[in-house]
PDB file of C-alpha atoms in Angstrom:
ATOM      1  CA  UNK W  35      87.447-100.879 -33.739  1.00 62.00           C
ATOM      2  CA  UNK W  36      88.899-104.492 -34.001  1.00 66.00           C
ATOM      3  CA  UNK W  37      92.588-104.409 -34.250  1.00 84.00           C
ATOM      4  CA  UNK W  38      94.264-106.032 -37.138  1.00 91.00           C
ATOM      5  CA  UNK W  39      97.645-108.057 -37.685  1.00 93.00           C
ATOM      6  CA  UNK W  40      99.888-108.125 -40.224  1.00 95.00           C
ATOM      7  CA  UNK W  41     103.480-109.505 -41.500  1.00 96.00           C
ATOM      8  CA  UNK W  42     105.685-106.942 -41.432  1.00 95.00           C
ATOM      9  CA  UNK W  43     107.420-107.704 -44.664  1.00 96.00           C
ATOM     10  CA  UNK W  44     106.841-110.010 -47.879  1.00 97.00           C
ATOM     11  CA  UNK W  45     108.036-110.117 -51.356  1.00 97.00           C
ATOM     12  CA  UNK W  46     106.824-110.835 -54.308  1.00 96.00           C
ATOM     13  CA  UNK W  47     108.136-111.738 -57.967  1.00 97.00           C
ATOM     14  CA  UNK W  48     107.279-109.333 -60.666  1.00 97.00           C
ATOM     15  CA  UNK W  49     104.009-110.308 -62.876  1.00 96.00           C
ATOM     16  CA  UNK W  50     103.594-112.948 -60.205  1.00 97.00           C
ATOM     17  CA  UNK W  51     100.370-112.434 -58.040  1.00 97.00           C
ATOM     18  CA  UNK W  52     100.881-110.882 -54.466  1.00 98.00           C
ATOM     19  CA  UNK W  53      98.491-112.128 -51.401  1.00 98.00           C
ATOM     20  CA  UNK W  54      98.868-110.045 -48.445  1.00 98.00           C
ATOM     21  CA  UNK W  55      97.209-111.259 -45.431  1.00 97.00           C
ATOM     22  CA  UNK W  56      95.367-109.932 -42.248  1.00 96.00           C
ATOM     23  CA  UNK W  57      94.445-111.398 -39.081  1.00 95.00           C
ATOM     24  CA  UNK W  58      91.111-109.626 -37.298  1.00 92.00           C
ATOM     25  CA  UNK W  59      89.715-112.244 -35.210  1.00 91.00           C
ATOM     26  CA  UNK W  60      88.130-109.695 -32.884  1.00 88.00           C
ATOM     27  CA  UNK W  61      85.968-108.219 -35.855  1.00 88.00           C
ATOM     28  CA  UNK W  62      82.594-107.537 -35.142  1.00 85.00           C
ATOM     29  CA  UNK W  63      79.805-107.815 -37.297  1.00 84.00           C
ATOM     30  CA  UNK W  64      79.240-104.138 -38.212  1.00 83.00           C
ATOM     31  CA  UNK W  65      83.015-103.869 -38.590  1.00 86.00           C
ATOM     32  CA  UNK W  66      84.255-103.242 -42.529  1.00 90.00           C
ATOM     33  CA  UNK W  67      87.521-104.220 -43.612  1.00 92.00           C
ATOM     34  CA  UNK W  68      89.312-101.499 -45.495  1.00 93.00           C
ATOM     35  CA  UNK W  69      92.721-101.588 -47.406  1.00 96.00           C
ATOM     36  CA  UNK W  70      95.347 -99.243 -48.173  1.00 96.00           C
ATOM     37  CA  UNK W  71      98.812 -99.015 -49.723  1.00 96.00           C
ATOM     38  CA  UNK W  72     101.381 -96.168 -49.159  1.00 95.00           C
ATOM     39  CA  UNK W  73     103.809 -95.697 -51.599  1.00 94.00           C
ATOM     40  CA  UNK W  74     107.361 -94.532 -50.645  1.00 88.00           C
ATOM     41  CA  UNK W  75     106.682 -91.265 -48.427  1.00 83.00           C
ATOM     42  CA  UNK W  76     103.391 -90.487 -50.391  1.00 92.00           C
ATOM     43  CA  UNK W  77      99.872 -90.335 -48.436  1.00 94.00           C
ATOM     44  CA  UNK W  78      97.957 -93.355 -48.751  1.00 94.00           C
ATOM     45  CA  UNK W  79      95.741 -94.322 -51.312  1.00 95.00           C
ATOM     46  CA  UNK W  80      92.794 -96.533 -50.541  1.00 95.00           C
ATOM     47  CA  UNK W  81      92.457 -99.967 -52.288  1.00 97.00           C
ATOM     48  CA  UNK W  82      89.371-101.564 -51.755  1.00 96.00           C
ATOM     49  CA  UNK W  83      87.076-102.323 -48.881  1.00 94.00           C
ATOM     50  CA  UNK W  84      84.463-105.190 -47.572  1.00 93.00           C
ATOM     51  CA  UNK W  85      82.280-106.363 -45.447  1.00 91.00           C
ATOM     52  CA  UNK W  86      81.908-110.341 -45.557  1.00 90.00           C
ATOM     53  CA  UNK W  87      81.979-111.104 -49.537  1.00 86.00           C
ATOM     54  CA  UNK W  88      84.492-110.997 -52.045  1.00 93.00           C
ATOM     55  CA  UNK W  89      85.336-107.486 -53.459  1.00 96.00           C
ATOM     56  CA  UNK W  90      86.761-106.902 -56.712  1.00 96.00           C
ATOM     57  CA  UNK W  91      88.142-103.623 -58.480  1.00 95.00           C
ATOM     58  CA  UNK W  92      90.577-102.304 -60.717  1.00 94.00           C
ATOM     59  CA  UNK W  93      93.488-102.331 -58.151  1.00 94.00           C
ATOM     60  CA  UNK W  94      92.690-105.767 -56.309  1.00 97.00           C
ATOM     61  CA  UNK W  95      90.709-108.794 -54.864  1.00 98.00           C
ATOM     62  CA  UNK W  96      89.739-108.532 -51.365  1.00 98.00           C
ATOM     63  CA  UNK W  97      88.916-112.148 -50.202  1.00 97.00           C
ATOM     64  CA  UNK W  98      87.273-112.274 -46.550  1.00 96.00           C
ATOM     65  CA  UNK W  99      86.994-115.555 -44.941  1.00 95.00           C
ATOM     66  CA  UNK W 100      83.499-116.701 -43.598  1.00 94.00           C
ATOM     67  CA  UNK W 101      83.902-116.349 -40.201  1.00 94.00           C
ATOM     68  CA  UNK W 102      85.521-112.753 -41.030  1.00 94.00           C
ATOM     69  CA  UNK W 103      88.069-113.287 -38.798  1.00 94.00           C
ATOM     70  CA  UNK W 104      91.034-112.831 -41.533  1.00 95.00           C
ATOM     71  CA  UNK W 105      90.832-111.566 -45.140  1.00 96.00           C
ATOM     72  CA  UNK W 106      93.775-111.505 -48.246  1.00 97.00           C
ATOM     73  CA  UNK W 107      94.705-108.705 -50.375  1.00 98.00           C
ATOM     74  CA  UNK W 108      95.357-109.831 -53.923  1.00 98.00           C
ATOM     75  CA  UNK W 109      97.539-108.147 -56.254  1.00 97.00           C
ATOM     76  CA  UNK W 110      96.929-110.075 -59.178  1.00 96.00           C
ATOM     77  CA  UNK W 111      99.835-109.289 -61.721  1.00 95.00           C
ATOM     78  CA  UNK W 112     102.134-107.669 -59.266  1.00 96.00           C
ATOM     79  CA  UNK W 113     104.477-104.717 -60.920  1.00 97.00           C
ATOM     80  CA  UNK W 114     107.444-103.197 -59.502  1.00 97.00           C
ATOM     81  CA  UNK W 115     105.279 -99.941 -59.156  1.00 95.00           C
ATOM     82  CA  UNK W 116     102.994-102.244 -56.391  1.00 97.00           C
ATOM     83  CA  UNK W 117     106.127-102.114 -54.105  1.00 97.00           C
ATOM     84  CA  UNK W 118     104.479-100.311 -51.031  1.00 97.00           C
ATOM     85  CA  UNK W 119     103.418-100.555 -47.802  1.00 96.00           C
ATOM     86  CA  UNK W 120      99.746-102.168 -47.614  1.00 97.00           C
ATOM     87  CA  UNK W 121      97.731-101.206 -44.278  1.00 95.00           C
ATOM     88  CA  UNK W 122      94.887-103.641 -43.612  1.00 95.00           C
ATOM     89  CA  UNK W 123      91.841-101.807 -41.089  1.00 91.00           C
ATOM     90  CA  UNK W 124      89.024-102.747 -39.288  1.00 88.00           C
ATOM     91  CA  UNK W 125      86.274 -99.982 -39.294  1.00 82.00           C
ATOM     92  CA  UNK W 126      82.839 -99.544 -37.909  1.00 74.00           C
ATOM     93  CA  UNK W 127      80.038 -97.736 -39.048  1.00 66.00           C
ATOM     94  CA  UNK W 128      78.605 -97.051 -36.060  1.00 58.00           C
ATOM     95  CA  UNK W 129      77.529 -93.674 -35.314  1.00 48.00           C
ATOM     96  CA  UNK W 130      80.215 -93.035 -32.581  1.00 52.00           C
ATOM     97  CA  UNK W 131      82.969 -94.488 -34.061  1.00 51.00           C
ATOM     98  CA  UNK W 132      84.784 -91.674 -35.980  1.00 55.00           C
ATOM     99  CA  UNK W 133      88.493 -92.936 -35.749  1.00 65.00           C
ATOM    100  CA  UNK W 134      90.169 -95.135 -38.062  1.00 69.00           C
ATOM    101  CA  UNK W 135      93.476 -96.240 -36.272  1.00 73.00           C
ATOM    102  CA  UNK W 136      96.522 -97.903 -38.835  1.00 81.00           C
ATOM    103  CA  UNK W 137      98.616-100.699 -37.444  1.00 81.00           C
ATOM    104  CA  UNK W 138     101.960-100.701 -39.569  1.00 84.00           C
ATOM    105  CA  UNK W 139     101.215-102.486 -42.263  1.00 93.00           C
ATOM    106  CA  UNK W 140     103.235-105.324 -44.459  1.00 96.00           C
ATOM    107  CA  UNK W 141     105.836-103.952 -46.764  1.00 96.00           C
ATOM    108  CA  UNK W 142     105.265-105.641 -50.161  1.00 98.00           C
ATOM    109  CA  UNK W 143     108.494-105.575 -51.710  1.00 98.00           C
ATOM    110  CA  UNK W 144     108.070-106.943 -55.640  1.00 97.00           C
ATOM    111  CA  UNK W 145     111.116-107.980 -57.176  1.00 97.00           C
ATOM    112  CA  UNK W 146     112.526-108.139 -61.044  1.00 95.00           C
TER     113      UNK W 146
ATOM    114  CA  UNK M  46      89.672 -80.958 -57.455  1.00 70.00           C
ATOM    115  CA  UNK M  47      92.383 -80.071 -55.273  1.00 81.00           C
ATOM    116  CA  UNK M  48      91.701 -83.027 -52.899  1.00 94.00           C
ATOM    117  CA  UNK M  49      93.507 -82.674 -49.711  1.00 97.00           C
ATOM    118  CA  UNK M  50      95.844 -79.786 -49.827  1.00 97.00           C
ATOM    119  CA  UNK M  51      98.639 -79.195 -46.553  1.00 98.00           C
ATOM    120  CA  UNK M  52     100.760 -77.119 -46.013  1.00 97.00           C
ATOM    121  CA  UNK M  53     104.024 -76.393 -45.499  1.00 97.00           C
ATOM    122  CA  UNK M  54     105.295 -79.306 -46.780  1.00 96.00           C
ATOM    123  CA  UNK M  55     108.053 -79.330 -45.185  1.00 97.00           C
ATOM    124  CA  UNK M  56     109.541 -76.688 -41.998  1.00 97.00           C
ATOM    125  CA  UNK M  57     112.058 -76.681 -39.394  1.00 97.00           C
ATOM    126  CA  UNK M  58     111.873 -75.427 -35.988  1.00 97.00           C
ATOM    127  CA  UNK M  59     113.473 -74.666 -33.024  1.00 97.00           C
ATOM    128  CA  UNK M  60     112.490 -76.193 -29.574  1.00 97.00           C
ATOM    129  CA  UNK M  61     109.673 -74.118 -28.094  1.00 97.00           C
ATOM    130  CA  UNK M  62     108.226 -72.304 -31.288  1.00 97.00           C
ATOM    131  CA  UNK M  63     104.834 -73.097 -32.116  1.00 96.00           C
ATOM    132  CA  UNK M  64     103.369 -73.386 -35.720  1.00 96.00           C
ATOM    133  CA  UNK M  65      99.824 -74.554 -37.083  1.00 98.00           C
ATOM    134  CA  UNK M  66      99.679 -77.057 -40.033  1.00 98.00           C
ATOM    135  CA  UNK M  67      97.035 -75.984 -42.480  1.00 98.00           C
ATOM    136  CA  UNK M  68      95.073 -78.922 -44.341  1.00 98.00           C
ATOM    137  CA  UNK M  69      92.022 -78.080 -46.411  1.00 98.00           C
ATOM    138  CA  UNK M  70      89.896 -80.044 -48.612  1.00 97.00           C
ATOM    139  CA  UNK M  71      87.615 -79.399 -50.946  1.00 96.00           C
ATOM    140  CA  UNK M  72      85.443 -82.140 -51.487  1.00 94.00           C
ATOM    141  CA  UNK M  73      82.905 -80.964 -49.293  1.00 94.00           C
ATOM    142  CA  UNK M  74      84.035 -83.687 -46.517  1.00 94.00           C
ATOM    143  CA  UNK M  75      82.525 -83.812 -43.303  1.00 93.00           C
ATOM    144  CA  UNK M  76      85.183 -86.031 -41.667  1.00 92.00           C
ATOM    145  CA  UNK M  77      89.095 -85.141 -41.513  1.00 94.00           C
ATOM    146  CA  UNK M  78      91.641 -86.262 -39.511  1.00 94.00           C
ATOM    147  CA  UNK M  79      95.247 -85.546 -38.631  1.00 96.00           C
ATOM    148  CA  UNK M  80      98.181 -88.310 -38.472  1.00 95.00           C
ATOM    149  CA  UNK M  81     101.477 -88.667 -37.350  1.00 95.00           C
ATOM    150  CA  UNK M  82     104.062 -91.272 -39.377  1.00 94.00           C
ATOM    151  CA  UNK M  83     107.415 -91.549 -37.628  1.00 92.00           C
ATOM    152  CA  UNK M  84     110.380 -93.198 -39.505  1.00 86.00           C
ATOM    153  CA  UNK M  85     109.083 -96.439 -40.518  1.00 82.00           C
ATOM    154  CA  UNK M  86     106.399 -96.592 -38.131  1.00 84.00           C
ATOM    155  CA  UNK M  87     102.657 -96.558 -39.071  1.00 86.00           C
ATOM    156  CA  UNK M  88     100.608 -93.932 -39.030  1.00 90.00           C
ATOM    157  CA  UNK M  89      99.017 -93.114 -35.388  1.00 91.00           C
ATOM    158  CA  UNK M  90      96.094 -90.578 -35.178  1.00 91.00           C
ATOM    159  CA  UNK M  91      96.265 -87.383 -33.588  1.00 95.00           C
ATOM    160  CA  UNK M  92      92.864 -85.748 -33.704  1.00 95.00           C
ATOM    161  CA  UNK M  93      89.748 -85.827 -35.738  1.00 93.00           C
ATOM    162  CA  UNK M  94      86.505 -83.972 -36.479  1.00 93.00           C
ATOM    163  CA  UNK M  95      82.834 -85.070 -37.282  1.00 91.00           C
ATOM    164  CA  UNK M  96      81.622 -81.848 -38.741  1.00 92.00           C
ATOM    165  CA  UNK M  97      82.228 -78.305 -37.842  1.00 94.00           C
ATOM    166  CA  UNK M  98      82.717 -77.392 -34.716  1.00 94.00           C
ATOM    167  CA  UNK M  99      83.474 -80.649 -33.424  1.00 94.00           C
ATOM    168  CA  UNK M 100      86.740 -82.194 -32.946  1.00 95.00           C
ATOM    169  CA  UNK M 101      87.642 -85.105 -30.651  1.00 93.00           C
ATOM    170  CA  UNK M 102      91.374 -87.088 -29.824  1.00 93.00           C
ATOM    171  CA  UNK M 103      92.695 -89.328 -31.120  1.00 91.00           C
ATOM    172  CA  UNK M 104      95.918 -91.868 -30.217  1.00 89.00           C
ATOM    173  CA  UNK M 105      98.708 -89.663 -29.578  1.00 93.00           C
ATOM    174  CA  UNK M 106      96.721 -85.612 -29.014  1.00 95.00           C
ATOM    175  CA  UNK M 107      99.134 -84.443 -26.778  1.00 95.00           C
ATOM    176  CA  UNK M 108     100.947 -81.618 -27.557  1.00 96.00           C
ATOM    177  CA  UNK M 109      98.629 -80.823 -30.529  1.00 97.00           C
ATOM    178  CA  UNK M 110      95.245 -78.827 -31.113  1.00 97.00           C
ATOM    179  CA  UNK M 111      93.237 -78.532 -33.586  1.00 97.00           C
ATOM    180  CA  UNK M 112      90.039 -76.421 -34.339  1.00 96.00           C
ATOM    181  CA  UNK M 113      87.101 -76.864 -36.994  1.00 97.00           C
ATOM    182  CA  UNK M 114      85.397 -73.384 -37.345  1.00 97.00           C
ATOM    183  CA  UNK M 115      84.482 -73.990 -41.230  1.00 96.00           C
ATOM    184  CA  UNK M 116      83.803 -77.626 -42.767  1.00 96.00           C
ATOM    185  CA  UNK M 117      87.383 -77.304 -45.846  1.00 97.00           C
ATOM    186  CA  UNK M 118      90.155 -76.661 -43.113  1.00 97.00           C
ATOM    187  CA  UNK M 119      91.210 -78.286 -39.983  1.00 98.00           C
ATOM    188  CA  UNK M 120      94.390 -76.868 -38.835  1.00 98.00           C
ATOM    189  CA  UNK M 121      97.145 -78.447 -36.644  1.00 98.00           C
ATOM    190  CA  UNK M 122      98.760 -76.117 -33.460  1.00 98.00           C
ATOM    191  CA  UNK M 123     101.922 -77.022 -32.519  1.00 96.00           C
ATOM    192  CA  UNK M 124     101.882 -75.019 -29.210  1.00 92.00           C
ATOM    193  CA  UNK M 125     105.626 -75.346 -27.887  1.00 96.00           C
ATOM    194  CA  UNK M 126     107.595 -77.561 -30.277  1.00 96.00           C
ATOM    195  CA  UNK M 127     109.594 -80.644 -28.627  1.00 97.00           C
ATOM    196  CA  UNK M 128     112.236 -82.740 -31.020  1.00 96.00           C
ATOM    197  CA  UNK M 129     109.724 -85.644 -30.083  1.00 96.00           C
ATOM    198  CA  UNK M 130     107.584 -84.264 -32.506  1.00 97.00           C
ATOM    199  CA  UNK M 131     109.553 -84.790 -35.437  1.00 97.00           C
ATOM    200  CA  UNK M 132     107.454 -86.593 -38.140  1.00 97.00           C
ATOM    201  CA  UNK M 133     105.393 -86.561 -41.283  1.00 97.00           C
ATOM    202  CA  UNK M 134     101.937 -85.081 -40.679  1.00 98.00           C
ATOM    203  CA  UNK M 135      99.309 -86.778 -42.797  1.00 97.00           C
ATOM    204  CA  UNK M 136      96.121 -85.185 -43.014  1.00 97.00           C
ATOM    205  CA  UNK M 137      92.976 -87.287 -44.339  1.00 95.00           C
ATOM    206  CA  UNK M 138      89.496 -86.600 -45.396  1.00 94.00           C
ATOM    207  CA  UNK M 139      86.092 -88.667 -45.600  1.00 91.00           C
ATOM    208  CA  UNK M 140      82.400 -88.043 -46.434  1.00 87.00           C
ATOM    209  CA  UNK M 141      81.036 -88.770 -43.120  1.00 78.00           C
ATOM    210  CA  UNK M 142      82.288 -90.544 -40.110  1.00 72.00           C
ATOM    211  CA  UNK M 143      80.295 -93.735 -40.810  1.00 73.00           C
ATOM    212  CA  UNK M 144      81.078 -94.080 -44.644  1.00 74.00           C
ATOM    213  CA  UNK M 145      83.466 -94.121 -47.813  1.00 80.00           C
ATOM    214  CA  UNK M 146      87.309 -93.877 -47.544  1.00 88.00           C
ATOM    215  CA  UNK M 147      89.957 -91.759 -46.839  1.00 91.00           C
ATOM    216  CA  UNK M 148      91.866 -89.350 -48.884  1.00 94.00           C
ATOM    217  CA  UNK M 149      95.372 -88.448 -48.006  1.00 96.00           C
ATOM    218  CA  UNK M 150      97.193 -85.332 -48.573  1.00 97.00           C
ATOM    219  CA  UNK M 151     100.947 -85.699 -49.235  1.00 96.00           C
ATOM    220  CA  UNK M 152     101.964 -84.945 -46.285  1.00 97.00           C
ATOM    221  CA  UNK M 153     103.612 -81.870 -44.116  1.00 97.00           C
ATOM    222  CA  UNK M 154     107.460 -83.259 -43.109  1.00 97.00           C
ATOM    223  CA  UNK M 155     108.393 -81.174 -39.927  1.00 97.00           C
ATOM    224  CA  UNK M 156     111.873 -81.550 -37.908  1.00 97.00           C
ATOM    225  CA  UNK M 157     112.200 -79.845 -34.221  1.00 97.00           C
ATOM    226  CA  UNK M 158     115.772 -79.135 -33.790  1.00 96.00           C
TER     227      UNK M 158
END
């Protein structure tokens, strides 16, 4: 799996919108990118995923560039409660590849 | 729906002693996976199984094994404790190993004295 890059930290007013970033410039073209946030000491929860368009949900925007090599989170309204650590992966979905492998992450920190 | 369920969720031991880490799911999951998060690392996997009966390594397997004999649990051995393994154990589920995304448990927080 490609490996990803991340800043370690950012922060982020509150109600202001939050765009984390990722670097994957190795990414091949079977290779989804998949986002998750841990908050505090909790497991992580998955956010959203993509492969090469825009993905939208309840949580976030996922905006992946068109040569796929980088893609933004987007927390649109950021609360205080979105003050995590995001991990940004790179996983196949090839029959062999069973292992998704974390990097660690950006620490969004959203202030008052 | 449980989820992901581990336990202990949290334990102590001594240098030597051995202990298993019992995660079990029950969303009928054929993919799960054990992590290790050291103090504010990321997480780094350990081992993980495609199925029953198979398991494979992962980053960082030494000094762990694991076994899949039914498709809900996928237990973590801790043969002879060492303070290096001092962490939070995250264990993680999936459909399949080609799709969907993980689920988390909350996590198993173990000190080696």
């Amino acid at each position: 799996d490609a490996k990803t890059t991340q800043p370690p930290s950012m922060d982020c007013a509150e109600g202001r919108a939050a765009n984390l970033p990722c670097n994957h410039s190795t990414i091949s073209g079977n290779e989804y990118v998949y986002w998750y946030r841990q908050i505090h000491s909790q497991g992580p929860q998955y956010i959203i995923h993509g492969l090469k368009n825009n993905e939208t949900n309840e949580m976030a925007s996922l905006i992946i560039t068109e040569d796929r090599k980088s893609s933004t989170l987007i927390l649109p309204h950021a609360t205080l409660r979105d003050t995590a650590v995001y991990y940004c992966i790179v996983r196949s979905f090839n029959t062999n590849a069973g292992k998704s492998t974390f990097g660690d992450g950006t620490t969004l920190t959203v202030k008052p | 729906n449980a989820g992901v369920t581990q336990t202990p969720k949290f334990q102590v031991l001594k240098t030597g002693q051995s202990m298993t880490l019992q995660c079990a799911q029950d969303m009928n999951h054929e993919y799960m996976s054990w992590y290790r998060q050291d103090p504010g690392m990321g997480l780094r996997l350990i081992h993980y199984s495609v199925g029953a009966g198979i398991t494979d390594q992962g980053e960082v397997p030494n000094g762990y094994n694991v076994s899949r004999s039914t498709t809900e649990d996928f237990p973590l051995r801790l043969l002879s404790a060492a303070p290096s393994q001092t962490s939070v154990y995250f264990c993680a589920s999936r459909p399949n190993q080609n799709t969907g995304e993980l689920f988390f448990g909350e996590g198993s927080r173990l000190t080696v004295l």
